[in-house]
CSV table of C-alpha atoms and ligand atoms in Angstrom, one decimal:
chain,number,residue,atom,x,y,z
A,821,MET,CA,-0.4,0.0,0.1
A,822,ASN,CA,1.0,3.9,-0.5
A,823,PHE,CA,0.7,6.1,1.7
A,824,PRO,CA,0.0,9.5,0.3
A,825,LYS,CA,1.5,13.0,1.1
A,826,GLN,CA,-1.5,14.2,3.8
A,827,ASN,CA,-2.6,17.8,4.0
A,828,VAL,CA,-2.0,18.6,7.6
A,829,ILE,CA,-2.2,22.2,7.4
A,830,LYS,CA,-5.6,21.5,5.5
A,831,LYS,CA,-7.2,18.6,7.3
A,832,TYR,CA,-6.0,20.1,10.9
A,833,ASN,CA,-6.9,23.8,10.0
A,834,LEU,CA,-3.2,25.0,10.7
A,835,PRO,CA,-1.4,28.3,10.7
A,836,LYS,CA,1.2,28.3,7.9
A,837,GLU,CA,3.6,30.2,10.5
A,838,VAL,CA,5.0,28.4,13.4
A,839,LYS,CA,5.2,30.5,16.3
A,840,PHE,CA,5.6,29.7,20.0
A,841,CYS,CA,3.6,31.4,22.8
A,842,LYS,CA,5.9,33.4,24.9
A,843,LEU,CA,4.6,32.1,28.0
A,844,CYS,CA,4.9,28.6,27.5
A,845,THR,CA,6.5,26.3,25.3
A,846,MET,CA,3.2,25.2,22.7
A,847,SER,CA,3.3,26.3,19.5
A,848,ASN,CA,0.1,27.3,17.0
A,849,GLN,CA,0.0,24.2,15.7
A,850,ARG,CA,-2.1,22.8,18.2
A,851,PRO,CA,-5.3,22.0,16.6
A,852,ARG,CA,-7.9,24.4,17.9
A,853,ILE,CA,-5.5,26.9,20.2
A,854,ILE,CA,-5.8,30.5,19.7
A,855,PHE,CA,-3.0,33.0,20.0
A,856,ASP,CA,-3.5,36.7,20.8
A,857,ASP,CA,-1.8,39.8,19.1
A,858,LYS,CA,1.3,39.8,21.8
A,859,GLY,CA,1.8,36.2,21.2
A,860,ILE,CA,0.6,34.6,24.6
A,861,CYS,CA,-1.8,31.3,23.7
A,862,SER,CA,-5.5,31.0,25.2
A,863,ALA,CA,-4.5,27.9,27.8
A,864,CYS,CA,-1.6,30.6,29.5
A,865,HIS,CA,-4.7,33.0,29.3
A,866,TYR,CA,-6.4,30.6,31.3
A,867,SER,CA,-4.3,29.4,33.4
A,868,VAL,CA,-3.7,33.2,35.1
A,869,PHE,CA,-7.0,33.5,34.8
A,870,LYS,CA,-8.1,30.2,37.1
A,871,ARG,CA,-5.4,31.0,39.6
A,872,LYS,CA,-5.8,34.2,39.8
A,873,LYS,CA,-9.7,35.5,39.3
A,874,ILE,CA,-11.8,32.3,40.0
A,875,ASP,CA,-13.5,32.3,43.3
A,876,TRP,CA,-12.7,28.5,44.3
A,877,ASP,CA,-14.9,28.8,47.5
A,878,LYS,CA,-17.9,29.8,45.5
A,879,ARG,CA,-17.3,27.0,42.8
A,880,GLU,CA,-16.6,24.6,45.8
A,881,LYS,CA,-20.3,25.6,46.6
A,882,GLU,CA,-21.3,24.8,43.2
A,883,LEU,CA,-19.6,21.6,43.3
A,884,ILE,CA,-21.7,20.9,46.8
A,885,GLU,CA,-25.0,22.3,45.0
A,886,LEU,CA,-24.4,19.7,42.7
A,887,CYS,CA,-23.7,16.4,44.5
A,888,ASP,CA,-26.3,17.3,46.9
A,889,LYS,CA,-29.1,16.9,43.7
A,890,HIS,CA,-27.5,13.8,42.7
A,891,ARG,CA,-26.9,12.1,46.0
A,892,LYS,CA,-28.5,8.6,46.0
A,893,LYS,CA,-29.1,7.2,49.6
A,894,ASN,CA,-28.4,3.3,48.6
A,895,ASP,CA,-27.0,3.3,44.9
A,896,TYR,CA,-24.4,4.8,42.6
A,897,ASP,CA,-25.1,8.5,41.9
A,898,CYS,CA,-22.3,9.4,39.7
A,899,ILE,CA,-19.8,8.0,37.6
A,900,VAL,CA,-16.0,8.6,37.3
A,901,PRO,CA,-14.1,7.0,34.2
A,902,CYS,CA,-10.7,6.2,35.6
A,903,SER,CA,-7.8,4.1,34.8
A,904,GLY,CA,-6.3,4.2,38.0
A,905,GLY,CA,-4.1,7.0,36.4
A,906,LYS,CA,-3.2,10.0,39.3
A,907,ASP,CA,-6.1,12.3,37.4
A,908,GLY,CA,-9.3,10.0,37.8
A,909,SER,CA,-8.3,8.3,41.3
A,910,PHE,CA,-7.8,12.3,42.1
A,911,VAL,CA,-11.3,12.8,41.0
A,912,ALA,CA,-13.0,9.9,42.7
A,913,HIS,CA,-11.1,10.2,45.3
A,914,GLN,CA,-12.2,13.3,46.3
A,915,LEU,CA,-15.9,12.6,45.0
A,916,LYS,CA,-16.4,9.8,47.9
A,917,TYR,CA,-14.1,10.4,50.9
A,918,LYS,CA,-14.2,14.8,50.5
A,919,TYR,CA,-17.6,14.8,49.2
A,920,GLY,CA,-19.7,12.0,50.5
A,921,MET,CA,-21.1,10.5,47.0
A,922,ASN,CA,-20.7,7.2,46.1
A,923,PRO,CA,-18.9,6.9,42.3
A,924,LEU,CA,-18.9,3.5,40.3
A,925,THR,CA,-15.8,3.9,38.7
A,926,VAL,CA,-15.5,2.9,35.0
A,927,THR,CA,-12.2,2.0,33.0
A,928,TRP,CA,-12.0,1.9,29.7
A,929,SER,CA,-9.0,-0.9,29.1
A,930,PRO,CA,-5.9,0.4,27.4
A,931,LEU,CA,-4.8,-1.5,23.9
A,932,LYS,CA,-2.1,-3.0,25.4
A,933,PRO,CA,-1.7,-2.7,29.0
A,934,THR,CA,1.6,-2.2,30.8
A,935,GLU,CA,2.3,-4.4,34.2
A,936,ILE,CA,2.7,-0.7,35.7
A,937,GLY,CA,-0.5,-0.1,34.8
A,938,ARG,CA,-2.4,-2.8,35.8
A,939,ILE,CA,-1.0,-2.3,39.2
A,940,ASN,CA,-2.3,1.2,39.4
A,941,LEU,CA,-5.8,0.5,38.7
A,942,GLU,CA,-5.4,-2.8,41.1
A,943,ASN,CA,-4.5,-0.4,43.9
A,944,PHE,CA,-6.6,2.1,43.1
A,945,VAL,CA,-9.4,-0.6,43.2
A,946,ASN,CA,-8.3,-1.8,46.7
A,947,SER,CA,-8.3,2.2,48.3
A,948,GLY,CA,-12.2,1.6,47.8
A,949,PHE,CA,-13.8,1.8,45.1
A,950,ASP,CA,-16.3,-0.5,42.8
A,951,ASN,CA,-15.0,-0.3,39.1
A,952,ILE,CA,-16.5,-1.8,36.0
A,953,LEU,CA,-13.4,-2.5,33.5
A,954,GLY,CA,-14.7,-2.2,29.5
A,955,LYS,CA,-12.7,-4.6,27.5
A,956,PRO,CA,-13.5,-4.9,24.0
A,957,ASN,CA,-13.1,-7.9,21.2
A,958,GLY,CA,-9.0,-8.3,21.1
A,959,LYS,CA,-9.2,-8.9,17.6
A,960,ILE,CA,-11.3,-5.8,16.3
A,961,ASN,CA,-9.0,-4.0,18.8
A,962,ARG,CA,-6.3,-4.8,16.7
A,963,GLN,CA,-8.1,-4.0,13.0
A,964,LEU,CA,-9.3,-0.8,14.4
A,965,THR,CA,-5.4,0.2,15.7
A,966,HIS,CA,-4.3,-0.8,12.2
A,967,LEU,CA,-6.7,0.8,10.7
A,968,ALA,CA,-6.1,4.4,12.6
A,969,THR,CA,-2.8,4.0,12.1
A,970,LYS,CA,-3.0,3.9,8.8
A,971,PHE,CA,-5.7,6.7,7.7
A,972,LEU,CA,-5.6,8.6,10.6
A,973,GLY,CA,-1.9,8.4,11.6
A,974,ASP,CA,-2.9,8.0,15.3
A,975,PRO,CA,-3.3,4.5,16.9
A,976,PHE,CA,-4.7,5.9,19.8
A,977,GLN,CA,-8.0,6.4,18.2
A,978,PRO,CA,-9.7,3.2,19.1
A,979,PHE,CA,-8.9,3.8,22.5
A,980,ILE,CA,-10.3,7.5,22.5
A,981,TYR,CA,-13.4,6.4,21.2
A,982,GLY,CA,-14.0,3.6,24.2
A,983,GLN,CA,-12.8,6.3,26.9
A,984,THR,CA,-15.1,9.0,26.0
A,985,ASN,CA,-18.7,6.6,24.9
A,986,PHE,CA,-18.0,3.7,27.7
A,987,PRO,CA,-18.9,5.8,30.3
A,988,MET,CA,-21.8,7.1,28.8
A,989,GLN,CA,-23.1,3.5,27.9
A,990,ILE,CA,-22.5,2.6,32.1
A,991,ALA,CA,-24.7,5.9,32.7
A,992,VAL,CA,-27.5,4.9,30.8
A,993,LYS,CA,-27.2,1.5,31.5
A,994,TYR,CA,-27.2,1.8,35.3
A,995,GLY,CA,-29.6,5.1,35.3
A,996,ILE,CA,-26.8,7.2,36.9
A,997,LYS,CA,-27.5,10.8,35.7
A,998,LEU,CA,-23.9,11.9,36.8
A,999,ILE,CA,-20.8,11.8,34.8
A,1000,PHE,CA,-17.3,13.5,36.2
A,1001,TYR,CA,-14.3,13.6,34.1
A,1002,GLY,CA,-11.1,15.3,35.7
A,1003,GLU,CA,-10.1,18.3,33.3
A,1004,ASN,CA,-12.0,19.8,30.3
A,1005,GLY,CA,-8.4,19.4,28.0
A,1006,GLU,CA,-9.6,22.1,25.1
A,1007,VAL,CA,-9.7,25.2,28.4
A,1008,GLU,CA,-6.6,24.1,30.1
A,1009,TYR,CA,-4.1,23.0,27.3
A,1010,GLY,CA,-5.2,25.2,24.9
A,1011,GLY,CA,-7.9,24.3,22.2
A,1012,ASP,CA,-11.9,25.4,21.9
A,1013,MET,CA,-12.7,27.5,25.0
A,1014,LYS,CA,-16.2,27.9,24.5
A,1015,ASN,CA,-16.7,26.0,27.6
A,1016,ALA,CA,-14.2,28.0,29.6
A,1017,PHE,CA,-16.8,29.1,32.1
A,1018,SER,CA,-18.9,26.4,31.5
A,1019,PRO,CA,-18.7,23.0,33.7
A,1020,THR,CA,-20.3,20.6,31.8
A,1021,ARG,CA,-19.0,19.4,28.2
A,1022,GLU,CA,-21.2,18.9,25.0
A,1023,ILE,CA,-22.0,15.6,23.9
A,1024,MET,CA,-22.5,17.0,20.4
A,1025,ASP,CA,-19.0,18.3,20.2
A,1026,HIS,CA,-17.3,14.6,21.0
A,1027,ASP,CA,-17.1,13.7,17.3
A,1028,LYS,CA,-14.6,17.4,16.5
A,1029,HIS,CA,-13.0,17.3,19.9
A,1030,TYR,CA,-11.9,13.4,20.4
A,1031,PHE,CA,-12.6,11.3,17.3
A,1032,SER,CA,-10.8,14.0,14.4
A,1033,GLY,CA,-14.5,14.5,12.8
A,1034,LEU,CA,-14.7,10.3,12.5
A,1035,GLY,CA,-16.8,8.5,14.7
A,1036,PRO,CA,-16.3,5.0,15.4
A,1037,TYR,CA,-18.5,4.2,12.7
A,1038,TYR,CA,-16.7,5.5,10.0
A,1039,TRP,CA,-15.0,2.2,10.3
A,1040,MET,CA,-17.7,-0.1,8.9
A,1041,LYS,CA,-16.3,1.1,5.5
A,1042,HIS,CA,-13.2,-0.7,5.9
A,1043,GLY,CA,-15.2,-3.8,7.2
A,1044,ILE,CA,-15.9,-3.8,10.7
A,1045,PRO,CA,-19.4,-5.3,11.3
A,1046,GLU,CA,-21.7,-3.0,13.0
A,1047,GLN,CA,-22.4,-5.4,15.8
A,1048,ASP,CA,-18.5,-5.0,16.9
A,1049,ILE,CA,-18.1,-1.4,16.5
A,1050,LYS,CA,-21.2,-0.9,18.9
A,1051,PRO,CA,-18.7,-1.1,22.3
A,1052,TYR,CA,-16.7,1.4,21.2
A,1053,CYS,CA,-19.9,3.8,20.3
A,1054,SER,CA,-22.1,6.2,22.7
A,1055,PRO,CA,-25.4,5.5,23.3
A,1056,SER,CA,-28.3,7.1,21.2
A,1057,TYR,CA,-28.7,10.7,21.7
A,1058,LYS,CA,-32.2,9.9,22.6
A,1059,ASP,CA,-31.2,7.5,25.4
A,1060,ILE,CA,-28.5,10.1,26.5
A,1061,LYS,CA,-31.1,12.7,27.0
A,1062,GLU,CA,-33.9,10.5,28.3
A,1063,ASN,CA,-31.3,9.5,30.6
A,1064,GLU,CA,-30.7,13.4,31.5
A,1065,THR,CA,-27.0,12.4,31.3
A,1066,GLU,CA,-24.8,15.3,32.4
A,1067,ILE,CA,-20.7,15.5,31.9
A,1068,HIS,CA,-18.9,18.2,34.3
A,1069,PHE,CA,-15.6,18.6,34.5
A,1070,PHE,CA,-14.1,18.5,38.4
A,1071,GLY,CA,-11.4,20.9,36.8
A,1072,TYR,CA,-14.2,23.5,36.6
A,1073,TYR,CA,-15.0,23.3,40.6
A,1074,LYS,CA,-11.4,22.7,42.2
A,1075,LEU,CA,-8.2,24.1,40.6
A,1076,TRP,CA,-6.8,21.5,38.2
A,1077,ASP,CA,-2.8,20.8,39.1
A,1078,PRO,CA,-1.9,17.3,37.6
A,1079,GLN,CA,1.6,17.4,39.6
A,1080,GLU,CA,-0.7,17.9,42.9
A,1081,ASN,CA,-2.9,15.2,41.8
A,1082,PHE,CA,0.0,13.0,41.7
A,1083,TYR,CA,1.4,13.6,45.2
A,1084,TYR,CA,-2.5,13.4,46.0
A,1085,SER,CA,-3.3,9.8,44.6
A,1086,VAL,CA,0.2,8.4,46.0
A,1087,GLU,CA,-1.5,9.5,49.1
A,1088,ASN,CA,-4.6,8.0,48.9
A,1089,THR,CA,-5.1,5.5,46.2
A,1090,GLY,CA,-1.9,3.5,45.7
A,1091,PHE,CA,-0.8,5.1,42.9
A,1092,LYS,CA,2.8,4.5,41.9
A,1093,PRO,CA,4.9,6.0,39.8
A,1094,ASN,CA,7.1,4.4,36.7
A,1095,SER,CA,10.8,3.2,37.7
A,1096,GLU,CA,12.0,5.2,34.6
A,1097,ARG,CA,11.0,7.9,32.7
A,1098,SER,CA,8.7,7.9,29.8
A,1099,GLU,CA,10.2,7.9,26.3
A,1100,GLY,CA,10.0,11.2,24.9
A,1101,THR,CA,9.1,13.2,28.2
A,1102,TYR,CA,11.3,13.3,31.2
A,1103,SER,CA,8.0,12.4,33.5
A,1104,LYS,CA,7.3,9.4,35.1
A,1105,TYR,CA,3.9,9.6,36.7
A,1106,ALA,CA,1.6,10.4,33.5
A,1107,SER,CA,0.1,8.2,31.4
A,1108,LEU,CA,1.7,5.4,32.0
A,1109,ASP,CA,-1.0,2.5,31.7
A,1110,ASP,CA,-0.7,2.0,27.7
A,1111,MET,CA,2.1,0.5,25.6
A,1112,ILE,CA,0.4,2.1,22.4
A,1113,ASP,CA,0.4,5.9,24.3
A,1114,GLY,CA,4.3,7.1,23.0
A,1115,PHE,CA,3.0,6.4,19.3
A,1116,HIS,CA,0.1,8.6,19.7
A,1117,TYR,CA,2.4,11.5,21.3
A,1118,TYR,CA,4.7,10.3,18.3
A,1119,PHE,CA,2.0,10.8,16.0
A,1120,SER,CA,1.6,14.7,16.9
A,1121,TYR,CA,4.9,15.2,17.5
A,1122,ILE,CA,5.2,14.2,13.4
A,1123,LYS,CA,2.0,16.1,12.6
A,1124,PHE,CA,2.1,19.8,14.8
A,1125,GLY,CA,5.9,19.7,16.1
A,1126,ILE,CA,4.6,18.8,19.4
A,1127,GLY,CA,5.8,16.3,21.1
A,1128,ARG,CA,5.4,14.7,24.5
A,1129,THR,CA,7.9,17.0,25.9
A,1130,THR,CA,6.0,20.3,24.6
A,1131,SER,CA,2.7,19.0,26.1
A,1132,ASP,CA,4.3,18.2,29.7
A,1133,THR,CA,6.6,21.1,29.9
A,1134,ALA,CA,3.9,23.6,28.7
A,1135,HIS,CA,1.7,22.9,31.7
A,1136,GLU,CA,4.1,22.9,33.8
A,1137,ILE,CA,5.3,26.3,33.0
A,1138,ARG,CA,1.7,27.6,33.2
A,1139,ASP,CA,1.4,25.5,37.0
A,1140,ASN,CA,4.7,27.0,37.8
A,1141,LYS,CA,6.9,23.8,38.3
A,1142,ILE,CA,9.2,24.4,35.8
A,1143,THR,CA,10.6,28.0,33.9
A,1144,ARG,CA,10.2,28.0,30.2
A,1145,ASP,CA,13.9,28.1,29.8
A,1146,GLU,CA,14.4,24.7,31.5
A,1147,GLY,CA,11.2,23.9,29.3
A,1148,ILE,CA,13.0,24.5,26.5
A,1149,SER,CA,16.1,22.5,27.9
A,1150,LEU,CA,13.7,19.4,28.3
A,1151,ILE,CA,12.0,19.7,25.0
A,1152,GLU,CA,15.6,19.8,23.2
A,1153,LYS,CA,16.8,16.8,25.4
A,1154,TYR,CA,13.6,14.4,25.1
A,1155,ASP,CA,11.0,15.8,22.7
A,1156,GLY,CA,10.5,13.5,19.6
A,1157,GLU,CA,12.5,10.4,20.8
A,1158,PHE,CA,11.6,7.5,19.6
A,1159,PRO,CA,8.9,5.0,21.6
A,1160,LYS,CA,11.7,2.1,20.7
A,1161,LYS,CA,11.0,0.0,24.0
A,1162,TYR,CA,7.2,-1.0,22.6
A,1163,HIS,CA,7.6,-0.4,18.8
A,1164,GLN,CA,8.3,-4.4,17.9
A,1165,GLY,CA,5.3,-4.9,20.1
A,1166,PHE,CA,2.9,-2.1,18.2
A,1167,LEU,CA,3.9,-3.3,15.3
A,1168,GLU,CA,2.8,-7.0,16.0
A,1169,PHE,CA,-0.3,-5.9,17.8
A,1170,SER,CA,-1.2,-3.8,14.9
A,1171,ASP,CA,0.1,-6.1,12.0
A,1172,ILE,CA,1.8,-3.2,10.3
A,1173,SER,CA,5.4,-4.0,9.2
A,1174,ASP,CA,8.3,-1.7,9.9
A,1175,GLU,CA,8.8,-0.5,6.4
A,1176,GLU,CA,4.7,0.4,6.5
A,1177,PHE,CA,5.6,1.9,9.7
A,1178,HIS,CA,8.2,4.6,8.7
A,1179,GLU,CA,6.2,5.0,5.3
A,1180,ILE,CA,3.0,6.2,7.2
A,1181,VAL,CA,5.0,8.6,9.7
A,1182,ASP,CA,6.5,10.1,6.8
A,1183,SER,CA,3.0,10.8,5.0
A,1184,TRP,CA,2.4,12.8,7.9
A,1185,ARG,CA,5.2,15.2,7.7
A,1186,SER,CA,3.7,19.0,6.5
A,1187,ASP,CA,6.6,20.7,4.5
A,1188,HIS,CA,5.6,23.6,6.4
A,1189,LEU,CA,7.2,21.8,9.7
A,1190,TRP,CA,10.0,19.5,8.6
A,1191,LEU,CA,13.1,19.5,6.4
A,1192,GLN,CA,15.0,16.2,5.0
A,1193,THR,CA,18.8,16.7,5.3
A,1194,SER,CA,21.7,14.3,4.5
A,1195,ASN,CA,21.5,13.2,8.5
A,1196,GLY,CA,17.5,13.0,8.3
A,1197,TRP,CA,14.7,14.8,9.2
A,1198,LYS,CA,14.5,18.4,11.0
A,1199,LEU,CA,12.0,20.4,12.5
A,1200,ARG,CA,12.3,23.8,10.3
A,1201,ASN,CA,11.3,26.0,13.3
A,1202,PRO,CA,12.7,24.1,16.7
A,1203,ILE,CA,11.5,26.1,19.8
A,1204,SER,CA,14.5,28.3,20.8
A,1205,SER,CA,15.2,30.1,24.0
A,1206,ASN,CA,15.7,33.7,22.1
B,1484,ZN,ZN1,1.4,29.6,26.4
């Protein structure tokens, strides 16, 4: 199979000229991010706003009112999607043990679970939570990973379908109206700001924000039977409405700080960081549970010039954990590092040859970002401290 050059600019509506935010390390190539005329990104604006302007006591009162509205005596009153990672664990633990809710936690299985991820999920459940684990048909999961890698340049897409839709299925099946996610990624990390001042997420935005415009049913035209696609899909809009399903972001009610969530989950839910840093970045405690997600970050580096270190440093700068110069040094050191540890396993899992993999990768290198040199591919405009 030939992999024709992708028009990345058009597909993701990217600016042709690369610019970096003056305050963090994010570039204007992140889809849907907005830069102001002073060169500051929307995520940095929101970060200043949330630390200086939001009345968090008032927001906590809103949270308690919401909980009171949904509280049930002898039944689950909310759903918390949680993989056993630091963020969902923080949300579930706060809701249950600080705000007296009775959450049902819901996990969509990683594509290829890691040992540390399994241990953390086990520790989380053992720290006092009921959990439903959704594990889809392994054959279909691999086929979808194959197709998503070939046609979307994102092996992680099947996981994202389930992660987004499975909690809604459980909400409808169990008649639970309230779903609690952690942060609104669009607002916290740069993207669509329309929900910056709202605690809820519109279900109709899912295709646009999380599925690159292509929902699970798209793959039927590549031969995946409808019944096998079902587990990845949301319930019907009618069922969601009839259940009066509401999706809320915990980050609207409580200041969201991933590093603080990490300390909290170590303390309260038995979370363990990895013994070594994740490939492509310097951190040891975020996105640990799937062998495939390194490839999701790697494709982001290829498509947008934004690797895992760029994403990690950008929010750690906003959270005042590191300086911008420290962030830039880390990017120079780790961003775009090839995820070699799980490469062979990924190829076998997705039934893609090494040669095909590299052809797919190169088909997503946009000329406005990449230059082919005698030493291999180089970013035309890497971030620099001046
Ligand atoms: Zn910024």
